[in-house]
CSV table of C-alpha atoms in Angstrom, one decimal:
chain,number,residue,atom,x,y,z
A,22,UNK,CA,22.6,-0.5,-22.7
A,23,UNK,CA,20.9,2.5,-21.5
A,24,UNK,CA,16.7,2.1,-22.4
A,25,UNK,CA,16.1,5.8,-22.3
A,26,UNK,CA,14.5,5.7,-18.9
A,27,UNK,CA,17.4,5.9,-16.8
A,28,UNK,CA,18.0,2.8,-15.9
A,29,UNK,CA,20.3,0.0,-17.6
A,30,UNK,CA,18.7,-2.8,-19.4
A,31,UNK,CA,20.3,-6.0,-21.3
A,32,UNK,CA,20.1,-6.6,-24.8
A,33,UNK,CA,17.2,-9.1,-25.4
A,34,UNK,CA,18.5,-12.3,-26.7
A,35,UNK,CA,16.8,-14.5,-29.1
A,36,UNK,CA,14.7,-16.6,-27.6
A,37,UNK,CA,14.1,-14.7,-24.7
A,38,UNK,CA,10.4,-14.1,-24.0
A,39,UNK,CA,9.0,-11.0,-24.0
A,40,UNK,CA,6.9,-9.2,-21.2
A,41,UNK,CA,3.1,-10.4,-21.3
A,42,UNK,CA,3.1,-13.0,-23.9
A,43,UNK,CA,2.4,-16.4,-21.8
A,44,UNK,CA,4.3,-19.1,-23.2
A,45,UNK,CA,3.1,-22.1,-24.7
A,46,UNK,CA,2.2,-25.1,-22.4
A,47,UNK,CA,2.7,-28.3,-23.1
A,48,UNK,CA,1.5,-31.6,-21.9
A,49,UNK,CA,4.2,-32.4,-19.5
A,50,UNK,CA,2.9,-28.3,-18.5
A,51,UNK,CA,-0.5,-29.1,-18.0
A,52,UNK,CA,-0.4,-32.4,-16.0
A,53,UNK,CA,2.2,-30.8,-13.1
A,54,UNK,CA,-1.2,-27.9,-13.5
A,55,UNK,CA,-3.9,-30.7,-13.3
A,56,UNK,CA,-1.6,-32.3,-10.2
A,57,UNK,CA,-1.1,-28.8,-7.6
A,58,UNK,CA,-4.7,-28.1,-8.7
A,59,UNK,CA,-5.7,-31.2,-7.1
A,60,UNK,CA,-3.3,-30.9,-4.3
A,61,UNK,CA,-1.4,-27.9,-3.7
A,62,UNK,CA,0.9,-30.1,-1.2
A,63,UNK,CA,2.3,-32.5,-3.7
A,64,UNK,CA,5.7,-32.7,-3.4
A,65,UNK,CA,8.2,-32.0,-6.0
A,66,UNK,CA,9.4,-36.1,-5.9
A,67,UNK,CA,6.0,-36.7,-6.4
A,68,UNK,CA,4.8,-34.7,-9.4
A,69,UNK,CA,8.3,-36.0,-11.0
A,70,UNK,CA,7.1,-39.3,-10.3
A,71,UNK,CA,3.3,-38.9,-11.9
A,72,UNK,CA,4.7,-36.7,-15.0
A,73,UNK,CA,7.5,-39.5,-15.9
A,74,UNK,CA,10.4,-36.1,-15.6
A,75,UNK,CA,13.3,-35.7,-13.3
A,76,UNK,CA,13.1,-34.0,-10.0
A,77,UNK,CA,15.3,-31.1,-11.4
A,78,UNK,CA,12.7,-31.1,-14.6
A,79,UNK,CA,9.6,-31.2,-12.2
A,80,UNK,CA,11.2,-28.5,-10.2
A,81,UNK,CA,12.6,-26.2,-13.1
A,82,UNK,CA,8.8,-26.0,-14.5
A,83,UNK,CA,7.2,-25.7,-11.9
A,84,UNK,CA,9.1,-22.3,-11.2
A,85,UNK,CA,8.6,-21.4,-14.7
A,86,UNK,CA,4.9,-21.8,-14.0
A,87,UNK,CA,5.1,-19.4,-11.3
A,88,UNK,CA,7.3,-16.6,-12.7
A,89,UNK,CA,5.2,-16.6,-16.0
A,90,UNK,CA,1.9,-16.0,-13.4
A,91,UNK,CA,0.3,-19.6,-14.5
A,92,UNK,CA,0.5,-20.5,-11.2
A,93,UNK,CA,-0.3,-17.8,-8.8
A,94,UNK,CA,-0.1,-19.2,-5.8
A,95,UNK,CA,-0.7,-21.7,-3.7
A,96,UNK,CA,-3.8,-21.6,-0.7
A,97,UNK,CA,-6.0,-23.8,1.0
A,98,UNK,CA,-9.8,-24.7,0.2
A,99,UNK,CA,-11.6,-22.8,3.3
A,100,UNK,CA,-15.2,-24.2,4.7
A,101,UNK,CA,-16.4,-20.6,5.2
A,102,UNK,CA,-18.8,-21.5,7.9
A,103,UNK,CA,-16.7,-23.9,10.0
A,104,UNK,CA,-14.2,-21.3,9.7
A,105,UNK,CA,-16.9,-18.9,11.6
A,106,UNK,CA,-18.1,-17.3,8.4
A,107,UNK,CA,-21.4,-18.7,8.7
A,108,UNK,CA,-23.0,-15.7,5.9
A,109,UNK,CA,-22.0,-15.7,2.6
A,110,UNK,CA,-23.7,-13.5,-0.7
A,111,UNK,CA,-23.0,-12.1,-3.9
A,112,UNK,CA,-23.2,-9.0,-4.6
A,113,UNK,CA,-23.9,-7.0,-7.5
A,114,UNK,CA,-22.6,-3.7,-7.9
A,115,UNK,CA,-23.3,-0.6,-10.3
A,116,UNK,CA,-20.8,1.9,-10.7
A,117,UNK,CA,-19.7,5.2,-12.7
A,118,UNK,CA,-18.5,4.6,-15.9
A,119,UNK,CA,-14.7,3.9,-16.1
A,120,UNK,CA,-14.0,4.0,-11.8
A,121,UNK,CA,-13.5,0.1,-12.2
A,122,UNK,CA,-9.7,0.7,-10.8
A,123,UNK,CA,-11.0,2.7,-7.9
A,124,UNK,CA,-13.9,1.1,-6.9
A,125,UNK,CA,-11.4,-2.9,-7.3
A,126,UNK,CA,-9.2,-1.1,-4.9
A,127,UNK,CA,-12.3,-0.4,-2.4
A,128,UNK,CA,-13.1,-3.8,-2.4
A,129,UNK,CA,-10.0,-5.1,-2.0
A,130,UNK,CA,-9.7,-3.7,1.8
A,131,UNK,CA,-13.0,-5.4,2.6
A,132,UNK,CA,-13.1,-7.8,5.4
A,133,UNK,CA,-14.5,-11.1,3.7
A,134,UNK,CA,-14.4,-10.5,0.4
A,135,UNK,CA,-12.8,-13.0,-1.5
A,136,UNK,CA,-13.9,-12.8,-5.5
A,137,UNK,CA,-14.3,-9.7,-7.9
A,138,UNK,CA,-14.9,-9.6,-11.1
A,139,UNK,CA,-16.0,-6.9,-13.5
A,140,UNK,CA,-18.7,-8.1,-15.7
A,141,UNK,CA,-21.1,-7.5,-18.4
A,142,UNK,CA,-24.7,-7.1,-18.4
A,143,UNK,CA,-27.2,-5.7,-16.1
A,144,UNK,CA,-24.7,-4.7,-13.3
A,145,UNK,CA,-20.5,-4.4,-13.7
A,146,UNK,CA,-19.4,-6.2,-11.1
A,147,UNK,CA,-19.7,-9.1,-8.8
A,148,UNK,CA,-19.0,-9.8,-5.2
A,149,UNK,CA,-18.5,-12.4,-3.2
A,150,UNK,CA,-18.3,-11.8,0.4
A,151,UNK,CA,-18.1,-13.5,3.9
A,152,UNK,CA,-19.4,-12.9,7.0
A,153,UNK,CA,-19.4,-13.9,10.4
A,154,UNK,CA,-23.3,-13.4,10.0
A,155,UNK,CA,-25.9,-11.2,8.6
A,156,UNK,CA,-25.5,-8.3,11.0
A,157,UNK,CA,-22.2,-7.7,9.6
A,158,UNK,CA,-22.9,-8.6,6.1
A,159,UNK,CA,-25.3,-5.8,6.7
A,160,UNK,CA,-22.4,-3.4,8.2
A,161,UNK,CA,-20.7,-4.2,5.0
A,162,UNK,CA,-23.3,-3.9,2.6
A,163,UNK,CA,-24.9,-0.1,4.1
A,164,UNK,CA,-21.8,0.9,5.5
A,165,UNK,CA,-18.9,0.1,3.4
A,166,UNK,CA,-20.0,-0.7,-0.3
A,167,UNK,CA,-22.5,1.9,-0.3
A,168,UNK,CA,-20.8,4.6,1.0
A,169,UNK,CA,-18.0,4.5,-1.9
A,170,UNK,CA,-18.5,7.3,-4.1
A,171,UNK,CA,-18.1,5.5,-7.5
A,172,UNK,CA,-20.8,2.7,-6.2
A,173,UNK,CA,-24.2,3.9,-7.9
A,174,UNK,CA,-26.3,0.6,-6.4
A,175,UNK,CA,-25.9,-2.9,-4.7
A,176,UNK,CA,-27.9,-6.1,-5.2
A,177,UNK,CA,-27.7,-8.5,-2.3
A,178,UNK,CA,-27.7,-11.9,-2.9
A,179,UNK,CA,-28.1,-14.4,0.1
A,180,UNK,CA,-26.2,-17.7,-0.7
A,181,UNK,CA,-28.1,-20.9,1.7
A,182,UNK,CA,-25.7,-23.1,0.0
A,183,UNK,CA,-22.8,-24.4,-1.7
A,184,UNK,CA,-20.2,-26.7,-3.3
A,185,UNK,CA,-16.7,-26.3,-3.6
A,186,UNK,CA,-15.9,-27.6,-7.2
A,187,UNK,CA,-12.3,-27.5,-6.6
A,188,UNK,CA,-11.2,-31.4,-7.1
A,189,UNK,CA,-11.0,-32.7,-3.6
A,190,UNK,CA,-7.0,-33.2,-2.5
């Protein structure tokens, strides 16, 4: 059937989801979450074993969890500074009024950062960035964030410390 567009699309079927509307989870769902959360490296056998389902079952979910974007991937738990990114800060940021899509894409190609977020409050969004060291969180800070046109001010904030709260696997 032709969708007006161009291109051909099929019918929907009932029961079919539809685009953007998460499906519900159930417990058998949330304990194969609970499970990779905890450690990304179980295996299939495994998490069959633990949630009381079939391989096939464990399996079939699992992929459902990833192609409704539950799960969105699957990563180690980095010690920044053994990993010779000894400098690590927050940073708040300022910035014209509606550019968030602009300025997210900026920040994106930064070396080290590794959380955005647009926010509410006293600044629209946080930063959190790491360096090798504080010469080049400096670099970043002066010569990259502040240079992007849509960036109106920056708020540096050193972390000395801190604790993964990620459940040790």
């Amino acid at each position: 059937m032709a969708d007006g567009q161009g291109g051909d699309r099929p019918e929907p079927r009932p029961g079919d989801r539809q685009e953007g509307v998460p499906r519900p989870l159930d417990a058998i769902d949330r304990d194969i979450l609970q499970i990779l959360h905890t450690d990304g490296r179980a295996s299939i056998r495994s998490v069959a074993e633990r949630v009381h389902v079939s391989r096939a079952n464990a399996y079939a979910r699992i992929n459902r969890l990833i192609d409704d974007g539950v799960i969105r991937g699957f990563g180690a738990r980095i010690n920044h500074e053994r990993a010779g990114q000894g400098a690590s800060a927050y940073i708040t940021l300022k910035i014209v009024q509606n550019t968030w899509r602009t300025v997210r894409e900026h920040l994106r190609t930064l070396p080290g950062a590794s959380h955005i977020a647009l926010v509410s409050g006293d600044f629209d969004v946080l930063l959190l960035v790491h360096t090798p060291d504080n010469r080049a969180l400096r670099e970043l800070v002066l010569t990259r964030l502040q240079s992007i046109p849509e960036v109106l001010s920056t708020r540096t904030l050193l972390v000395f410390e801190e604790d993964d709260l990620e459940p040790e696997g």
